[in-house]
């Protein structure tokens, strides 16, 4: 055999895939489809309602029916479209046609029966993301008996942490009292709670604490930190920026929380009570938020502080 002919024969053997019965969808076919077809026929987009990123879905087909017919490559729509000479029909559209090698792989897979891999996993689409699924109530109770405990059950098992038993009623009362009003319950309140065996006993405690004037005092401190309240404002012992009546704003905050005024109404009054209700002394106290930033020597500093801290203070709402 001439040397040139031998060289071409060897090259043909090396470049022509020898599949026999060994073509596998996951290993040989899917990478080709992912590279050339899945952008239009995958989990994110399904033109003609056709997906080509899983063998199961290829058999399922789209608007034009099944994309492959096992052992009949010539009658399989998938092969017809990727080999078509008509530019309006050939796929992938507006892209280079598949190489003869890639086409041969797909043809061989179909000819061998277009087998679906065992236990094939269908790639999840955007609609399968948990954020788009309606919440479902768990059919089981968490170890702690509360829905929120479901989030910690698996972590407890992983760390081998045992769930604490339910707190006693005396501990429950102490915790909620310190949380709501910042004060422990009195002996009388403890006795009343322990003696009340009705289903709404705990709800009664919550209602009582929310109606307590100490509730506004306790939680007003947090809001005053956010809104930069202070009685003293100056350098060292200087109090030149301090406002003699700033405490009226403090009282307004506490009273507003106790009266359940509403965050939106509180914001409006702090920024514009002097414009909205200039004759209402009680509402005018809210503008302490503006005078809190007062600068004796430079009005621009004053306004700059107001502009800076207004969005900062409101973002906590």
PDB file of C-alpha atoms in Angstrom:
ATOM      1  CA  UNK A   1       0.000   0.000   0.000  1.00  0.00           C
ATOM      2  CA  UNK A   2       1.405   3.413  -0.908  1.00  0.00           C
ATOM      3  CA  UNK A   3       2.591   5.397   2.087  1.00  0.00           C
ATOM      4  CA  UNK A   4       0.152   8.276   1.369  1.00  0.00           C
ATOM      5  CA  UNK A   5      -2.834   5.935   1.232  1.00  0.00           C
ATOM      6  CA  UNK A   6      -1.781   4.287   4.478  1.00  0.00           C
ATOM      7  CA  UNK A   7      -1.490   7.687   6.136  1.00  0.00           C
ATOM      8  CA  UNK A   8      -5.011   8.705   5.086  1.00  0.00           C
ATOM      9  CA  UNK A   9      -6.447   5.374   6.187  1.00  0.00           C
ATOM     10  CA  UNK A  10      -4.838   5.747   9.592  1.00  0.00           C
ATOM     11  CA  UNK A  11      -6.122   9.329   9.907  1.00  0.00           C
ATOM     12  CA  UNK A  12      -9.639   8.188   9.015  1.00  0.00           C
ATOM     13  CA  UNK A  13      -9.583   5.504  11.686  1.00  0.00           C
ATOM     14  CA  UNK A  14      -8.396   7.974  14.326  1.00  0.00           C
ATOM     15  CA  UNK A  15     -10.885  10.728  13.484  1.00  0.00           C
ATOM     16  CA  UNK A  16     -13.949   8.590  12.795  1.00  0.00           C
ATOM     17  CA  UNK A  17     -15.632   7.599  16.063  1.00  0.00           C
ATOM     18  CA  UNK A  18     -16.169   3.879  16.459  1.00  0.00           C
ATOM     19  CA  UNK A  19     -19.314   3.651  18.576  1.00  0.00           C
ATOM     20  CA  UNK A  20     -20.680   0.208  17.986  1.00  0.00           C
ATOM     21  CA  UNK A  21     -23.096  -0.294  20.873  1.00  0.00           C
ATOM     22  CA  UNK A  22     -21.208   2.005  23.222  1.00  0.00           C
ATOM     23  CA  UNK A  23     -22.861   5.423  22.779  1.00  0.00           C
ATOM     24  CA  UNK A  24     -24.150   6.760  26.102  1.00  0.00           C
ATOM     25  CA  UNK A  25     -26.442   9.726  26.352  1.00  0.00           C
ATOM     26  CA  UNK A  26     -24.955  11.208  29.513  1.00  0.00           C
ATOM     27  CA  UNK A  27     -21.341  10.821  28.402  1.00  0.00           C
ATOM     28  CA  UNK A  28     -21.514  11.329  24.628  1.00  0.00           C
ATOM     29  CA  UNK A  29     -24.772  12.989  23.575  1.00  0.00           C
ATOM     30  CA  UNK A  30     -25.745  15.366  26.352  1.00  0.00           C
ATOM     31  CA  UNK A  31     -22.502  17.440  26.229  1.00  0.00           C
ATOM     32  CA  UNK A  32     -23.197  18.170  22.552  1.00  0.00           C
ATOM     33  CA  UNK A  33     -26.776  19.242  23.230  1.00  0.00           C
ATOM     34  CA  UNK A  34     -25.764  21.348  26.223  1.00  0.00           C
ATOM     35  CA  UNK A  35     -23.186  23.189  24.130  1.00  0.00           C
ATOM     36  CA  UNK A  36     -25.346  23.831  21.061  1.00  0.00           C
ATOM     37  CA  UNK A  37     -29.034  23.450  21.960  1.00  0.00           C
ATOM     38  CA  UNK A  38     -29.837  23.952  25.641  1.00  0.00           C
ATOM     39  CA  UNK A  39     -29.754  27.761  25.513  1.00  0.00           C
ATOM     40  CA  UNK A  40     -33.044  27.556  23.580  1.00  0.00           C
ATOM     41  CA  UNK A  41     -34.267  24.140  24.703  1.00  0.00           C
ATOM     42  CA  UNK A  42     -33.247  23.807  28.334  1.00  0.00           C
ATOM     43  CA  UNK A  43     -34.495  24.504  31.817  1.00  0.00           C
ATOM     44  CA  UNK A  44     -34.518  28.290  31.385  1.00  0.00           C
ATOM     45  CA  UNK A  45     -36.030  28.449  27.916  1.00  0.00           C
ATOM     46  CA  UNK A  46     -38.118  25.905  26.022  1.00  0.00           C
ATOM     47  CA  UNK A  47     -38.823  27.087  22.503  1.00  0.00           C
ATOM     48  CA  UNK A  48     -41.639  25.044  20.960  1.00  0.00           C
ATOM     49  CA  UNK A  49     -41.987  23.547  24.460  1.00  0.00           C
ATOM     50  CA  UNK A  50     -39.026  21.267  23.719  1.00  0.00           C
ATOM     51  CA  UNK A  51     -36.254  20.439  26.175  1.00  0.00           C
ATOM     52  CA  UNK A  52     -33.080  18.670  25.091  1.00  0.00           C
ATOM     53  CA  UNK A  53     -31.159  18.571  28.368  1.00  0.00           C
ATOM     54  CA  UNK A  54     -32.449  15.132  29.396  1.00  0.00           C
ATOM     55  CA  UNK A  55     -33.152  11.973  27.404  1.00  0.00           C
ATOM     56  CA  UNK A  56     -36.542  11.581  29.060  1.00  0.00           C
ATOM     57  CA  UNK A  57     -37.570  15.044  27.861  1.00  0.00           C
ATOM     58  CA  UNK A  58     -36.236  14.410  24.354  1.00  0.00           C
ATOM     59  CA  UNK A  59     -38.534  11.400  24.069  1.00  0.00           C
ATOM     60  CA  UNK A  60     -41.364  13.493  25.493  1.00  0.00           C
ATOM     61  CA  UNK A  61     -40.845  16.053  22.718  1.00  0.00           C
ATOM     62  CA  UNK A  62     -42.520  19.408  22.232  1.00  0.00           C
ATOM     63  CA  UNK A  63     -45.111  21.093  20.052  1.00  0.00           C
ATOM     64  CA  UNK A  64     -44.078  18.986  17.039  1.00  0.00           C
ATOM     65  CA  UNK A  65     -44.171  15.695  18.895  1.00  0.00           C
ATOM     66  CA  UNK A  66     -41.383  13.414  20.038  1.00  0.00           C
ATOM     67  CA  UNK A  67     -37.899  14.509  18.993  1.00  0.00           C
ATOM     68  CA  UNK A  68     -36.544  10.999  18.452  1.00  0.00           C
ATOM     69  CA  UNK A  69     -37.863   7.643  17.275  1.00  0.00           C
ATOM     70  CA  UNK A  70     -35.810   4.812  18.695  1.00  0.00           C
ATOM     71  CA  UNK A  71     -33.692   2.976  16.084  1.00  0.00           C
ATOM     72  CA  UNK A  72     -35.009   5.228  13.308  1.00  0.00           C
ATOM     73  CA  UNK A  73     -32.593   8.167  12.929  1.00  0.00           C
ATOM     74  CA  UNK A  74     -33.962   9.184   9.527  1.00  0.00           C
ATOM     75  CA  UNK A  75     -37.473   9.606  10.947  1.00  0.00           C
ATOM     76  CA  UNK A  76     -36.319  11.400  14.104  1.00  0.00           C
ATOM     77  CA  UNK A  77     -37.139  15.106  14.104  1.00  0.00           C
ATOM     78  CA  UNK A  78     -34.013  15.962  16.095  1.00  0.00           C
ATOM     79  CA  UNK A  79     -31.698  14.531  13.454  1.00  0.00           C
ATOM     80  CA  UNK A  80     -33.755  16.002  10.611  1.00  0.00           C
ATOM     81  CA  UNK A  81     -33.416  19.505  12.042  1.00  0.00           C
ATOM     82  CA  UNK A  82     -29.685  19.400  12.775  1.00  0.00           C
ATOM     83  CA  UNK A  83     -28.914  18.015   9.286  1.00  0.00           C
ATOM     84  CA  UNK A  84     -31.379  20.124   7.274  1.00  0.00           C
ATOM     85  CA  UNK A  85     -30.009  22.124   4.339  1.00  0.00           C
ATOM     86  CA  UNK A  86     -32.827  24.664   4.678  1.00  0.00           C
ATOM     87  CA  UNK A  87     -31.512  27.573   6.791  1.00  0.00           C
ATOM     88  CA  UNK A  88     -35.054  28.234   8.044  1.00  0.00           C
ATOM     89  CA  UNK A  89     -35.321  24.709   9.431  1.00  0.00           C
ATOM     90  CA  UNK A  90     -31.772  23.838  10.432  1.00  0.00           C
ATOM     91  CA  UNK A  91     -30.912  23.914  14.091  1.00  0.00           C
ATOM     92  CA  UNK A  92     -29.311  25.484  15.968  1.00  0.00           C
ATOM     93  CA  UNK A  93     -30.780  28.624  14.434  1.00  0.00           C
ATOM     94  CA  UNK A  94     -28.473  31.588  13.791  1.00  0.00           C
ATOM     95  CA  UNK A  95     -25.428  29.548  14.767  1.00  0.00           C
ATOM     96  CA  UNK A  96     -22.888  27.280  13.151  1.00  0.00           C
ATOM     97  CA  UNK A  97     -24.249  23.844  12.265  1.00  0.00           C
ATOM     98  CA  UNK A  98     -23.122  20.867  14.277  1.00  0.00           C
ATOM     99  CA  UNK A  99     -19.979  19.129  13.101  1.00  0.00           C
ATOM    100  CA  UNK A 100     -20.260  15.840  11.239  1.00  0.00           C
ATOM    101  CA  UNK A 101     -18.667  14.155  14.237  1.00  0.00           C
ATOM    102  CA  UNK A 102     -21.334  15.471  16.622  1.00  0.00           C
ATOM    103  CA  UNK A 103     -24.102  14.528  14.203  1.00  0.00           C
ATOM    104  CA  UNK A 104     -22.671  11.020  13.959  1.00  0.00           C
ATOM    105  CA  UNK A 105     -22.780  10.671  17.742  1.00  0.00           C
ATOM    106  CA  UNK A 106     -26.453  11.671  17.895  1.00  0.00           C
ATOM    107  CA  UNK A 107     -27.312   9.434  14.934  1.00  0.00           C
ATOM    108  CA  UNK A 108     -25.591   6.461  16.569  1.00  0.00           C
ATOM    109  CA  UNK A 109     -27.429   7.045  19.861  1.00  0.00           C
ATOM    110  CA  UNK A 110     -30.798   7.055  18.102  1.00  0.00           C
ATOM    111  CA  UNK A 111     -29.892   4.039  15.970  1.00  0.00           C
ATOM    112  CA  UNK A 112     -28.987   2.080  19.083  1.00  0.00           C
ATOM    113  CA  UNK A 113     -32.390   2.803  20.614  1.00  0.00           C
ATOM    114  CA  UNK A 114     -31.997   6.282  22.149  1.00  0.00           C
ATOM    115  CA  UNK A 115     -31.648   4.729  25.568  1.00  0.00           C
ATOM    116  CA  UNK A 116     -32.548   6.793  28.629  1.00  0.00           C
ATOM    117  CA  UNK A 117     -29.937   6.637  31.421  1.00  0.00           C
ATOM    118  CA  UNK A 118     -31.000   4.746  34.504  1.00  0.00           C
ATOM    119  CA  UNK A 119     -32.138   7.033  37.330  1.00  0.00           C
ATOM    120  CA  UNK A 120     -31.814  10.090  35.102  1.00  0.00           C
ATOM    121  CA  UNK A 121     -32.177  13.383  36.968  1.00  0.00           C
ATOM    122  CA  UNK A 122     -34.126  16.129  35.218  1.00  0.00           C
ATOM    123  CA  UNK A 123     -32.302  19.480  35.574  1.00  0.00           C
ATOM    124  CA  UNK A 124     -34.325  21.874  37.699  1.00  0.00           C
ATOM    125  CA  UNK A 125     -35.749  24.970  36.056  1.00  0.00           C
ATOM    126  CA  UNK A 126     -36.189  28.437  37.595  1.00  0.00           C
ATOM    127  CA  UNK A 127     -39.797  27.595  38.422  1.00  0.00           C
ATOM    128  CA  UNK A 128     -38.539  24.776  40.652  1.00  0.00           C
ATOM    129  CA  UNK A 129     -36.717  27.170  42.971  1.00  0.00           C
ATOM    130  CA  UNK A 130     -38.155  27.145  46.481  1.00  0.00           C
ATOM    131  CA  UNK A 131     -38.856  30.885  46.321  1.00  0.00           C
ATOM    132  CA  UNK A 132     -41.592  30.322  43.717  1.00  0.00           C
ATOM    133  CA  UNK A 133     -43.321  27.514  45.553  1.00  0.00           C
ATOM    134  CA  UNK A 134     -46.193  28.257  47.950  1.00  0.00           C
ATOM    135  CA  UNK A 135     -45.292  27.608  51.578  1.00  0.00           C
ATOM    136  CA  UNK A 136     -46.610  24.387  53.034  1.00  0.00           C
ATOM    137  CA  UNK A 137     -47.395  23.792  56.650  1.00  0.00           C
ATOM    138  CA  UNK A 138     -45.345  20.982  58.120  1.00  0.00           C
ATOM    139  CA  UNK A 139     -47.339  17.875  59.021  1.00  0.00           C
ATOM    140  CA  UNK A 140     -45.200  17.225  62.074  1.00  0.00           C
ATOM    141  CA  UNK A 141     -44.440  19.271  65.145  1.00  0.00           C
ATOM    142  CA  UNK A 142     -40.890  20.274  65.923  1.00  0.00           C
ATOM    143  CA  UNK A 143     -39.145  18.718  68.897  1.00  0.00           C
ATOM    144  CA  UNK A 144     -39.716  21.906  70.855  1.00  0.00           C
ATOM    145  CA  UNK A 145     -43.405  22.027  69.992  1.00  0.00           C
ATOM    146  CA  UNK A 146     -43.077  25.333  68.122  1.00  0.00           C
ATOM    147  CA  UNK A 147     -42.928  25.841  64.362  1.00  0.00           C
ATOM    148  CA  UNK A 148     -39.708  27.860  64.638  1.00  0.00           C
ATOM    149  CA  UNK A 149     -37.998  24.846  66.202  1.00  0.00           C
ATOM    150  CA  UNK A 150     -38.261  23.044  62.851  1.00  0.00           C
ATOM    151  CA  UNK A 151     -35.371  25.187  61.635  1.00  0.00           C
ATOM    152  CA  UNK A 152     -33.125  23.909  64.407  1.00  0.00           C
ATOM    153  CA  UNK A 153     -34.089  20.237  64.603  1.00  0.00           C
ATOM    154  CA  UNK A 154     -31.653  19.072  61.923  1.00  0.00           C
ATOM    155  CA  UNK A 155     -28.835  21.177  63.361  1.00  0.00           C
ATOM    156  CA  UNK A 156     -29.475  19.768  66.825  1.00  0.00           C
ATOM    157  CA  UNK A 157     -29.258  16.231  65.448  1.00  0.00           C
ATOM    158  CA  UNK A 158     -26.063  17.051  63.580  1.00  0.00           C
ATOM    159  CA  UNK A 159     -24.401  18.495  66.693  1.00  0.00           C
ATOM    160  CA  UNK A 160     -25.987  15.864  68.950  1.00  0.00           C
ATOM    161  CA  UNK A 161     -27.614  18.535  71.082  1.00  0.00           C
ATOM    162  CA  UNK A 162     -30.650  17.553  73.108  1.00  0.00           C
ATOM    163  CA  UNK A 163     -33.659  19.822  73.044  1.00  0.00           C
ATOM    164  CA  UNK A 164     -34.245  21.631  76.294  1.00  0.00           C
ATOM    165  CA  UNK A 165     -37.524  20.860  78.066  1.00  0.00           C
ATOM    166  CA  UNK A 166     -40.295  23.427  78.006  1.00  0.00           C
ATOM    167  CA  UNK A 167     -39.668  26.218  80.494  1.00  0.00           C
ATOM    168  CA  UNK A 168     -41.837  26.341  83.582  1.00  0.00           C
ATOM    169  CA  UNK A 169     -44.562  28.952  83.801  1.00  0.00           C
ATOM    170  CA  UNK A 170     -42.633  30.983  86.373  1.00  0.00           C
ATOM    171  CA  UNK A 171     -39.628  31.162  84.023  1.00  0.00           C
ATOM    172  CA  UNK A 172     -41.869  32.023  81.083  1.00  0.00           C
ATOM    173  CA  UNK A 173     -43.431  34.914  82.989  1.00  0.00           C
ATOM    174  CA  UNK A 174     -40.047  36.258  84.042  1.00  0.00           C
ATOM    175  CA  UNK A 175     -38.675  36.126  80.508  1.00  0.00           C
ATOM    176  CA  UNK A 176     -41.594  37.878  78.867  1.00  0.00           C
ATOM    177  CA  UNK A 177     -41.730  40.524  81.599  1.00  0.00           C
ATOM    178  CA  UNK A 178     -38.047  41.389  81.227  1.00  0.00           C
ATOM    179  CA  UNK A 179     -38.410  41.449  77.462  1.00  0.00           C
ATOM    180  CA  UNK A 180     -41.505  43.636  77.287  1.00  0.00           C
ATOM    181  CA  UNK A 181     -41.078  46.088  80.180  1.00  0.00           C
ATOM    182  CA  UNK A 182     -37.554  45.482  81.445  1.00  0.00           C
ATOM    183  CA  UNK A 183     -38.745  44.572  84.935  1.00  0.00           C
ATOM    184  CA  UNK A 184     -39.265  41.202  86.638  1.00  0.00           C
ATOM    185  CA  UNK A 185     -42.817  40.272  87.649  1.00  0.00           C
ATOM    186  CA  UNK A 186     -43.990  41.055  91.154  1.00  0.00           C
ATOM    187  CA  UNK A 187     -44.961  38.276  93.556  1.00  0.00           C
ATOM    188  CA  UNK A 188     -48.582  39.203  93.066  1.00  0.00           C
ATOM    189  CA  UNK A 189     -48.298  38.960  89.280  1.00  0.00           C
ATOM    190  CA  UNK A 190     -46.519  35.614  89.558  1.00  0.00           C
ATOM    191  CA  UNK A 191     -49.221  34.237  91.853  1.00  0.00           C
ATOM    192  CA  UNK A 192     -51.984  35.437  89.514  1.00  0.00           C
ATOM    193  CA  UNK A 193     -50.357  33.820  86.485  1.00  0.00           C
ATOM    194  CA  UNK A 194     -49.691  30.497  88.211  1.00  0.00           C
ATOM    195  CA  UNK A 195     -53.259  30.427  89.502  1.00  0.00           C
ATOM    196  CA  UNK A 196     -54.796  31.161  86.095  1.00  0.00           C
ATOM    197  CA  UNK A 197     -55.275  27.781  84.373  1.00  0.00           C
ATOM    198  CA  UNK A 198     -57.303  29.147  81.459  1.00  0.00           C
ATOM    199  CA  UNK A 199     -56.006  28.659  77.866  1.00  0.00           C
ATOM    200  CA  UNK A 200     -55.646  32.432  77.447  1.00  0.00           C
ATOM    201  CA  UNK A 201     -53.573  33.038  80.577  1.00  0.00           C
ATOM    202  CA  UNK A 202     -50.390  33.862  78.679  1.00  0.00           C
ATOM    203  CA  UNK A 203     -52.251  36.135  76.254  1.00  0.00           C
ATOM    204  CA  UNK A 204     -53.598  38.092  79.220  1.00  0.00           C
ATOM    205  CA  UNK A 205     -50.041  38.620  80.451  1.00  0.00           C
ATOM    206  CA  UNK A 206     -48.939  39.925  77.044  1.00  0.00           C
ATOM    207  CA  UNK A 207     -51.884  42.335  76.881  1.00  0.00           C
ATOM    208  CA  UNK A 208     -51.121  43.612  80.382  1.00  0.00           C
ATOM    209  CA  UNK A 209     -47.455  44.198  79.586  1.00  0.00           C
ATOM    210  CA  UNK A 210     -48.218  46.010  76.334  1.00  0.00           C
ATOM    211  CA  UNK A 211     -50.574  48.352  78.195  1.00  0.00           C
ATOM    212  CA  UNK A 212     -47.962  49.102  80.847  1.00  0.00           C
ATOM    213  CA  UNK A 213     -46.271  52.546  80.639  1.00  0.00           C
ATOM    214  CA  UNK A 214     -42.988  50.720  81.209  1.00  0.00           C
ATOM    215  CA  UNK A 215     -43.365  49.123  77.774  1.00  0.00           C
ATOM    216  CA  UNK A 216     -42.722  52.451  76.030  1.00  0.00           C
ATOM    217  CA  UNK A 217     -39.866  53.221  78.394  1.00  0.00           C
ATOM    218  CA  UNK A 218     -38.230  49.867  77.731  1.00  0.00           C
ATOM    219  CA  UNK A 219     -38.482  49.926  73.948  1.00  0.00           C
ATOM    220  CA  UNK A 220     -38.179  53.684  73.586  1.00  0.00           C
ATOM    221  CA  UNK A 221     -34.526  53.362  74.580  1.00  0.00           C
ATOM    222  CA  UNK A 222     -33.787  51.368  71.438  1.00  0.00           C
ATOM    223  CA  UNK A 223     -35.499  53.875  69.165  1.00  0.00           C
ATOM    224  CA  UNK A 224     -33.758  56.765  70.892  1.00  0.00           C
ATOM    225  CA  UNK A 225     -30.418  55.113  70.174  1.00  0.00           C
ATOM    226  CA  UNK A 226     -31.331  54.885  66.492  1.00  0.00           C
ATOM    227  CA  UNK A 227     -32.588  58.472  66.383  1.00  0.00           C
ATOM    228  CA  UNK A 228     -29.494  59.753  68.297  1.00  0.00           C
ATOM    229  CA  UNK A 229     -31.242  61.113  71.352  1.00  0.00           C
ATOM    230  CA  UNK A 230     -29.084  62.503  74.157  1.00  0.00           C
ATOM    231  CA  UNK A 231     -29.575  65.047  76.930  1.00  0.00           C
ATOM    232  CA  UNK A 232     -25.978  66.211  76.704  1.00  0.00           C
ATOM    233  CA  UNK A 233     -24.319  67.351  73.491  1.00  0.00           C
ATOM    234  CA  UNK A 234     -20.958  69.088  73.495  1.00  0.00           C
ATOM    235  CA  UNK A 235     -17.219  68.700  73.888  1.00  0.00           C
ATOM    236  CA  UNK A 236     -16.081  67.750  77.370  1.00  0.00           C
ATOM    237  CA  UNK A 237     -18.029  69.874  79.841  1.00  0.00           C
ATOM    238  CA  UNK A 238     -19.372  72.170  77.146  1.00  0.00           C
ATOM    239  CA  UNK A 239     -23.102  71.977  76.628  1.00  0.00           C
ATOM    240  CA  UNK A 240     -23.445  74.704  74.028  1.00  0.00           C
ATOM    241  CA  UNK A 241     -25.269  72.404  71.575  1.00  0.00           C
ATOM    242  CA  UNK A 242     -27.578  70.887  74.165  1.00  0.00           C
ATOM    243  CA  UNK A 243     -31.252  71.729  73.919  1.00  0.00           C
ATOM    244  CA  UNK A 244     -32.925  72.570  77.208  1.00  0.00           C
ATOM    245  CA  UNK A 245     -36.231  71.077  76.130  1.00  0.00           C
ATOM    246  CA  UNK A 246     -34.920  67.993  74.314  1.00  0.00           C
ATOM    247  CA  UNK A 247     -36.445  65.808  77.023  1.00  0.00           C
ATOM    248  CA  UNK A 248     -39.860  66.665  75.600  1.00  0.00           C
ATOM    249  CA  UNK A 249     -38.936  64.693  72.487  1.00  0.00           C
ATOM    250  CA  UNK A 250     -37.914  61.773  74.694  1.00  0.00           C
ATOM    251  CA  UNK A 251     -41.284  61.817  76.442  1.00  0.00           C
ATOM    252  CA  UNK A 252     -43.062  62.001  73.088  1.00  0.00           C
ATOM    253  CA  UNK A 253     -41.243  58.870  71.883  1.00  0.00           C
ATOM    254  CA  UNK A 254     -42.214  56.925  74.997  1.00  0.00           C
ATOM    255  CA  UNK A 255     -45.818  58.100  74.866  1.00  0.00           C
ATOM    256  CA  UNK A 256     -46.108  57.374  71.128  1.00  0.00           C
ATOM    257  CA  UNK A 257     -45.002  53.783  71.651  1.00  0.00           C
ATOM    258  CA  UNK A 258     -47.397  53.322  74.547  1.00  0.00           C
ATOM    259  CA  UNK A 259     -50.237  54.821  72.517  1.00  0.00           C
ATOM    260  CA  UNK A 260     -49.373  52.600  69.511  1.00  0.00           C
ATOM    261  CA  UNK A 261     -49.164  55.702  67.336  1.00  0.00           C
ATOM    262  CA  UNK A 262     -47.680  53.867  64.376  1.00  0.00           C
ATOM    263  CA  UNK A 263     -44.233  54.175  62.853  1.00  0.00           C
ATOM    264  CA  UNK A 264     -45.428  56.060  59.766  1.00  0.00           C
ATOM    265  CA  UNK A 265     -47.148  58.711  61.872  1.00  0.00           C
ATOM    266  CA  UNK A 266     -44.082  59.050  64.119  1.00  0.00           C
ATOM    267  CA  UNK A 267     -41.807  59.646  61.129  1.00  0.00           C
ATOM    268  CA  UNK A 268     -44.117  62.289  59.673  1.00  0.00           C
ATOM    269  CA  UNK A 269     -44.347  64.162  62.968  1.00  0.00           C
ATOM    270  CA  UNK A 270     -40.605  64.097  63.597  1.00  0.00           C
ATOM    271  CA  UNK A 271     -39.938  65.599  60.182  1.00  0.00           C
ATOM    272  CA  UNK A 272     -42.847  67.991  59.736  1.00  0.00           C
ATOM    273  CA  UNK A 273     -45.078  68.386  62.796  1.00  0.00           C
ATOM    274  CA  UNK A 274     -44.337  72.129  62.810  1.00  0.00           C
ATOM    275  CA  UNK A 275     -45.769  72.367  59.280  1.00  0.00           C
ATOM    276  CA  UNK A 276     -48.650  69.939  59.693  1.00  0.00           C
ATOM    277  CA  UNK A 277     -49.862  71.005  63.144  1.00  0.00           C
ATOM    278  CA  UNK A 278     -48.038  74.221  64.147  1.00  0.00           C
ATOM    279  CA  UNK A 279     -50.445  74.913  67.014  1.00  0.00           C
ATOM    280  CA  UNK A 280     -50.428  71.397  68.484  1.00  0.00           C
ATOM    281  CA  UNK A 281     -47.921  71.539  71.342  1.00  0.00           C
ATOM    282  CA  UNK A 282     -48.033  67.792  71.891  1.00  0.00           C
ATOM    283  CA  UNK A 283     -47.135  66.960  68.303  1.00  0.00           C
ATOM    284  CA  UNK A 284     -44.500  69.688  68.098  1.00  0.00           C
ATOM    285  CA  UNK A 285     -42.422  67.754  70.616  1.00  0.00           C
ATOM    286  CA  UNK A 286     -41.632  65.261  67.846  1.00  0.00           C
ATOM    287  CA  UNK A 287     -39.463  67.829  66.034  1.00  0.00           C
ATOM    288  CA  UNK A 288     -36.814  67.281  68.676  1.00  0.00           C
ATOM    289  CA  UNK A 289     -35.360  64.988  66.028  1.00  0.00           C
ATOM    290  CA  UNK A 290     -34.495  68.068  63.960  1.00  0.00           C
ATOM    291  CA  UNK A 291     -33.227  70.252  66.804  1.00  0.00           C
ATOM    292  CA  UNK A 292     -31.104  67.356  68.049  1.00  0.00           C
ATOM    293  CA  UNK A 293     -28.667  68.114  65.211  1.00  0.00           C
ATOM    294  CA  UNK A 294     -28.584  71.863  65.899  1.00  0.00           C
ATOM    295  CA  UNK A 295     -25.190  73.518  65.399  1.00  0.00           C
ATOM    296  CA  UNK A 296     -24.711  76.857  67.107  1.00  0.00           C
ATOM    297  CA  UNK A 297     -22.066  78.211  64.757  1.00  0.00           C
ATOM    298  CA  UNK A 298     -22.748  76.707  61.359  1.00  0.00           C
ATOM    299  CA  UNK A 299     -26.209  76.186  59.921  1.00  0.00           C
ATOM    300  CA  UNK A 300     -24.785  74.105  57.052  1.00  0.00           C
ATOM    301  CA  UNK A 301     -23.418  71.566  59.537  1.00  0.00           C
ATOM    302  CA  UNK A 302     -26.849  71.404  61.125  1.00  0.00           C
ATOM    303  CA  UNK A 303     -28.623  70.755  57.825  1.00  0.00           C
ATOM    304  CA  UNK A 304     -25.926  68.320  56.714  1.00  0.00           C
ATOM    305  CA  UNK A 305     -26.417  66.242  59.861  1.00  0.00           C
ATOM    306  CA  UNK A 306     -30.175  66.224  59.362  1.00  0.00           C
ATOM    307  CA  UNK A 307     -29.827  65.045  55.750  1.00  0.00           C
ATOM    308  CA  UNK A 308     -27.299  62.356  56.727  1.00  0.00           C
ATOM    309  CA  UNK A 309     -29.087  60.899  59.711  1.00  0.00           C
ATOM    310  CA  UNK A 310     -32.690  61.089  58.484  1.00  0.00           C
ATOM    311  CA  UNK A 311     -32.387  58.123  56.059  1.00  0.00           C
ATOM    312  CA  UNK A 312     -30.170  56.265  58.528  1.00  0.00           C
ATOM    313  CA  UNK A 313     -32.746  56.567  61.279  1.00  0.00           C
ATOM    314  CA  UNK A 314     -35.673  55.704  59.015  1.00  0.00           C
ATOM    315  CA  UNK A 315     -34.082  52.581  57.510  1.00  0.00           C
ATOM    316  CA  UNK A 316     -34.595  50.748  60.788  1.00  0.00           C
ATOM    317  CA  UNK A 317     -38.338  50.907  60.345  1.00  0.00           C
TER     318      UNK A 317
END
